[in-house]
mmCIF file of C-alpha atoms in Angstrom:
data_model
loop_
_atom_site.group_PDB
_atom_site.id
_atom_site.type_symbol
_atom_site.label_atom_id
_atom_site.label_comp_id
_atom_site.label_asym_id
_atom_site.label_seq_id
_atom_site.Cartn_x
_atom_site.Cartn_y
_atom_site.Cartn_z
ATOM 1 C CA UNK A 1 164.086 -37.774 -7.672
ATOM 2 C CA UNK A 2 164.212 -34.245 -8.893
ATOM 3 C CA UNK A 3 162.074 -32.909 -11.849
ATOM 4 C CA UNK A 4 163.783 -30.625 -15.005
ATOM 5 C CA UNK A 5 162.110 -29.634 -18.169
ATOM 6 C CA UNK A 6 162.662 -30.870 -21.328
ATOM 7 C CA UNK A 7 164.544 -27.976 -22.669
ATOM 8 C CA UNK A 8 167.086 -28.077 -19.433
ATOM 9 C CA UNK A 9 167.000 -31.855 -19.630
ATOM 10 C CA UNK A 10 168.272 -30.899 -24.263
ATOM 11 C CA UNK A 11 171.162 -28.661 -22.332
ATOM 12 C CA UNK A 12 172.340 -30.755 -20.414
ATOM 13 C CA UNK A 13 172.495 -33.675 -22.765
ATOM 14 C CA UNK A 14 174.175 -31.239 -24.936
ATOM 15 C CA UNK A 15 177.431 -31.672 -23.080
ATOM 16 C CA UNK A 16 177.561 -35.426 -22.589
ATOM 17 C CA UNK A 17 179.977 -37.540 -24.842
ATOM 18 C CA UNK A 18 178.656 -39.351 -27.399
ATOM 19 C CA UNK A 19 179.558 -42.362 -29.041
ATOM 20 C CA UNK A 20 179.754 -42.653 -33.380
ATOM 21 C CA UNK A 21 180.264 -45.780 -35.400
ATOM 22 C CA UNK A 22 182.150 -44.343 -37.381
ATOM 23 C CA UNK A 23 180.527 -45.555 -39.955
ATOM 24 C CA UNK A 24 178.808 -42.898 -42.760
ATOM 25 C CA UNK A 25 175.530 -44.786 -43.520
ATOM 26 C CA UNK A 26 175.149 -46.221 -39.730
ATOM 27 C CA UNK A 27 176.020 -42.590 -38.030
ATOM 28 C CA UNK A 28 173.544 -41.202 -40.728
ATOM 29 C CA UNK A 29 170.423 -42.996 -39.425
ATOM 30 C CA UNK A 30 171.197 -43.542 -36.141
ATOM 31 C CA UNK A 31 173.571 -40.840 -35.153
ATOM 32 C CA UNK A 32 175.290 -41.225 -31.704
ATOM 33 C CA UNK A 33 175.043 -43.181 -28.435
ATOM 34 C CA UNK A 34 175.316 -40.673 -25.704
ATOM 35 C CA UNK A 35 177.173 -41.872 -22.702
ATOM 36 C CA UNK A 36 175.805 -42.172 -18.978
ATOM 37 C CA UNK A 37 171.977 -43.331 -19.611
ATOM 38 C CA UNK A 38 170.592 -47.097 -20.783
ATOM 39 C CA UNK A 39 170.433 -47.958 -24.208
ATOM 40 C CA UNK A 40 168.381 -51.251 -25.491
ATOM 41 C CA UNK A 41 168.725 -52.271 -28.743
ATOM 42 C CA UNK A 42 166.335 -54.301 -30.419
ATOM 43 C CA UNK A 43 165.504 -56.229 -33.520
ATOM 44 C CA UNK A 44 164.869 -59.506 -35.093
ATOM 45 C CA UNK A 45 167.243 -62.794 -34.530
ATOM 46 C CA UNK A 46 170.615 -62.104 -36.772
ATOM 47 C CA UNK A 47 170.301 -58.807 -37.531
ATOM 48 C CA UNK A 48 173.341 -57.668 -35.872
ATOM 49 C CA UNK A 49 172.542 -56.411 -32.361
ATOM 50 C CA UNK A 50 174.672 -58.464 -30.325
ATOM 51 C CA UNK A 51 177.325 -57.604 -32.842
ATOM 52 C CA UNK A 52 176.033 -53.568 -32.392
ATOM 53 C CA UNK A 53 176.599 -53.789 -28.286
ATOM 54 C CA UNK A 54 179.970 -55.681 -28.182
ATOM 55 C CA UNK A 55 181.714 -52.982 -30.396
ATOM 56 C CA UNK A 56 179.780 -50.173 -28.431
ATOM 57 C CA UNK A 57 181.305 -51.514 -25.197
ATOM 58 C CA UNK A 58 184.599 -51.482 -26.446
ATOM 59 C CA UNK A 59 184.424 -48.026 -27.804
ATOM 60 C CA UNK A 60 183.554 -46.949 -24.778
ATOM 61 C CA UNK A 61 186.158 -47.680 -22.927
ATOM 62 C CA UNK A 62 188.529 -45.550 -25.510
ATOM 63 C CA UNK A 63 189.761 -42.767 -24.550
ATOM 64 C CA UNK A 64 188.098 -39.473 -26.018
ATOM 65 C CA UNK A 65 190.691 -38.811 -28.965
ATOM 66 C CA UNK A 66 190.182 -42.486 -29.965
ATOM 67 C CA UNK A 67 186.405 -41.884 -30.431
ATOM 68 C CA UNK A 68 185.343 -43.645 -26.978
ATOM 69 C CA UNK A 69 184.450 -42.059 -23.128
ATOM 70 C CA UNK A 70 187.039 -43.506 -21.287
ATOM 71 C CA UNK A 71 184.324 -45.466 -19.694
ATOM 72 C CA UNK A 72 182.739 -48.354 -18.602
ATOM 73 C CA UNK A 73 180.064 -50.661 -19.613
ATOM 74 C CA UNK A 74 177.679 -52.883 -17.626
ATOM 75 C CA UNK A 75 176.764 -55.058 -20.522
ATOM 76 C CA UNK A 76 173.251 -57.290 -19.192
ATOM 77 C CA UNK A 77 173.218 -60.453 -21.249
ATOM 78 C CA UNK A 78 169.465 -61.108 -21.499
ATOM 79 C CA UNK A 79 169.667 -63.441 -24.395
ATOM 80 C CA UNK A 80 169.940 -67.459 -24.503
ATOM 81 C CA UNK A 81 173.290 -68.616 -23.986
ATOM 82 C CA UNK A 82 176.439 -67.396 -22.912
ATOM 83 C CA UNK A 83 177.970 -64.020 -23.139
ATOM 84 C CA UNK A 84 180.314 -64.299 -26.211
ATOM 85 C CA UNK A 85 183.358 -63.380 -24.742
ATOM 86 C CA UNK A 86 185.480 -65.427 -27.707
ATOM 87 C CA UNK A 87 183.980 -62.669 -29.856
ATOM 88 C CA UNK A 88 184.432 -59.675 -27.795
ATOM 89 C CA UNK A 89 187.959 -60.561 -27.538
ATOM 90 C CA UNK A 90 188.265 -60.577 -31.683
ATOM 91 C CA UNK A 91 187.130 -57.376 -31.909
ATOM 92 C CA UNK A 92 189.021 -55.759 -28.866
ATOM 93 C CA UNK A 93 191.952 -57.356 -31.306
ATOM 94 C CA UNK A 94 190.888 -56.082 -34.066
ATOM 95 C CA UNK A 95 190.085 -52.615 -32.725
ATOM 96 C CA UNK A 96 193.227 -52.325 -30.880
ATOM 97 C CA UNK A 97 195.010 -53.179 -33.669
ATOM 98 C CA UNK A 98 193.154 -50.871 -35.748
ATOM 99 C CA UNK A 99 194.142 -47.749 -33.616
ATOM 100 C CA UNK A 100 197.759 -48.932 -33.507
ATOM 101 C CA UNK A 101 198.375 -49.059 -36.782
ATOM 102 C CA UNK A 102 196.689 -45.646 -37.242
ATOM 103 C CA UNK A 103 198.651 -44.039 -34.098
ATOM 104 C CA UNK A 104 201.740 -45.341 -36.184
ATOM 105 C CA UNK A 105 201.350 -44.092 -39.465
ATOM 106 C CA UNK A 106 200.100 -40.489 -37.947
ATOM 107 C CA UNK A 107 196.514 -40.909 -38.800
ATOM 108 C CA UNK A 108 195.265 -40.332 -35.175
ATOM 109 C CA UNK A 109 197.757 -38.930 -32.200
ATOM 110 C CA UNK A 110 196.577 -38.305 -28.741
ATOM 111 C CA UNK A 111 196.810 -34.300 -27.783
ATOM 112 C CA UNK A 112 200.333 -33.798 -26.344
ATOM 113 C CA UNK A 113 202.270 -35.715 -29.043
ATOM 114 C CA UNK A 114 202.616 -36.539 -32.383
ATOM 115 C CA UNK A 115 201.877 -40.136 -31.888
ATOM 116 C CA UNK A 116 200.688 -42.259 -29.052
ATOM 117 C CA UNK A 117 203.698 -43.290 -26.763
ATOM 118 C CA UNK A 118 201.532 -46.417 -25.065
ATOM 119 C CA UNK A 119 199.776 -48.680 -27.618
ATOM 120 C CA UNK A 120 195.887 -49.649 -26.606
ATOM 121 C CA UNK A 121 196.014 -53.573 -25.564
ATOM 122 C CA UNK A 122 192.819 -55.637 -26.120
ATOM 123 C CA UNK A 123 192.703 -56.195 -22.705
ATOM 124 C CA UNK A 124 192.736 -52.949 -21.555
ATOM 125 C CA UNK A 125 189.882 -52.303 -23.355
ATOM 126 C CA UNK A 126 188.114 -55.884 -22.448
ATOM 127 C CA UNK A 127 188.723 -54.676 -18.711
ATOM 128 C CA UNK A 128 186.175 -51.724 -18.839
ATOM 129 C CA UNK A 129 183.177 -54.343 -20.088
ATOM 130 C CA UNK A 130 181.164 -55.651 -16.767
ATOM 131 C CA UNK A 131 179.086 -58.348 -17.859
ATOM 132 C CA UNK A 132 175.946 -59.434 -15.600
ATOM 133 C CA UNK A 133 173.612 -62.706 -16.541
ATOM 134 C CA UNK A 134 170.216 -61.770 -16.464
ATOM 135 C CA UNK A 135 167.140 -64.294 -16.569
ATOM 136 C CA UNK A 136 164.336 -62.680 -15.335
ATOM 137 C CA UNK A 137 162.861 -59.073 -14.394
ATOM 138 C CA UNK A 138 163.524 -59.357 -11.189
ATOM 139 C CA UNK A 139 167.751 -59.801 -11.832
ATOM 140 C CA UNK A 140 166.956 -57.280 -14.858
ATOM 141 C CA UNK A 141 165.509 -54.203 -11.867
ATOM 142 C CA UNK A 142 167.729 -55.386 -9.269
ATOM 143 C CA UNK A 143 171.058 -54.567 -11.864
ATOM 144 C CA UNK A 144 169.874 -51.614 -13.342
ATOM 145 C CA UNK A 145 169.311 -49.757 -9.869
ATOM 146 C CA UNK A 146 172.251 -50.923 -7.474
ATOM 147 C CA UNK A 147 174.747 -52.368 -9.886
ATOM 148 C CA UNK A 148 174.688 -49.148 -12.289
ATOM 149 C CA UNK A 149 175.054 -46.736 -9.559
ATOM 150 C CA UNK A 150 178.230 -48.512 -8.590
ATOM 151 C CA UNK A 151 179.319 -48.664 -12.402
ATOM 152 C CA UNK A 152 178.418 -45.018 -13.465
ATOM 153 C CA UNK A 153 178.652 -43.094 -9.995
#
């Protein structure tokens, strides 16, 4: 592993995509997600996080005039129960739909044309979210070091 400074480490991050909510008083405090590192969010039971990391991995996987990276996510479930892929699939809905309707009524085009000439599917967007169980330090090192280089390489 090669060392940088902090001020050439700043430049560089300068350039990466970032990821808004899109939301005033959420952008505000927290600002952006920037793409291509590891991001843990934290908080008390029913505050919202699982909520906060299903519509992050969707918006993700937009493509950059949409507000996303035209990435992917490696989403690690460390939580009890199962991944809540019932919900992800509302909001991929809801989100597609959103952006539809928008492309439609000239709100948002992509760069060559005055609308969008494919419509986003849900499950376009659902296919860019890799989900991995994870139940114990061991699964949680293991993921981070071979199955992110695969995802983000």
């Amino acid at each position: 592993m090669q060392s940088v400074s902090a001020y050439d480490m700043k430049l560089s991050q300068i350039s990466l995509p970032q990821i808004r909510f899109n939301i005033p008083s959420i952008d505000h405090v927290v600002g952006s997600i920037r793409f291509g590192g590891i991001t843990e969010i934290s908080g008390e039971a029913g505050c919202g996080k699982s909520q906060i990391c299903l519509f992050l991995a969707l918006k993700c996987s937009l493509n950059i005039e949409f507000g996303g990276v035209n990435g992917s996510t490696a989403y690690l479930n460390c939580g009890e129960g199962e991944f809540p892929v019932r919900r992800l699939s509302q909001m991929a809905n809801a989100m597609s739909e959103k952006i539809n309707n928008e492309a439609s009524s000239g709100i948002i085009t992509d760069n060559n044309t005055d609308t969008i000439a494919t419509p986003i599917l849900p499950a376009a967007l659902m296919e860019k979210v890799f989900i991995e169980r994870i139940d114990n330090f061991e699964q949680l090192l293991e993921s981070v070091v071979s199955d992110s280089l695969v995802l983000f390489s």
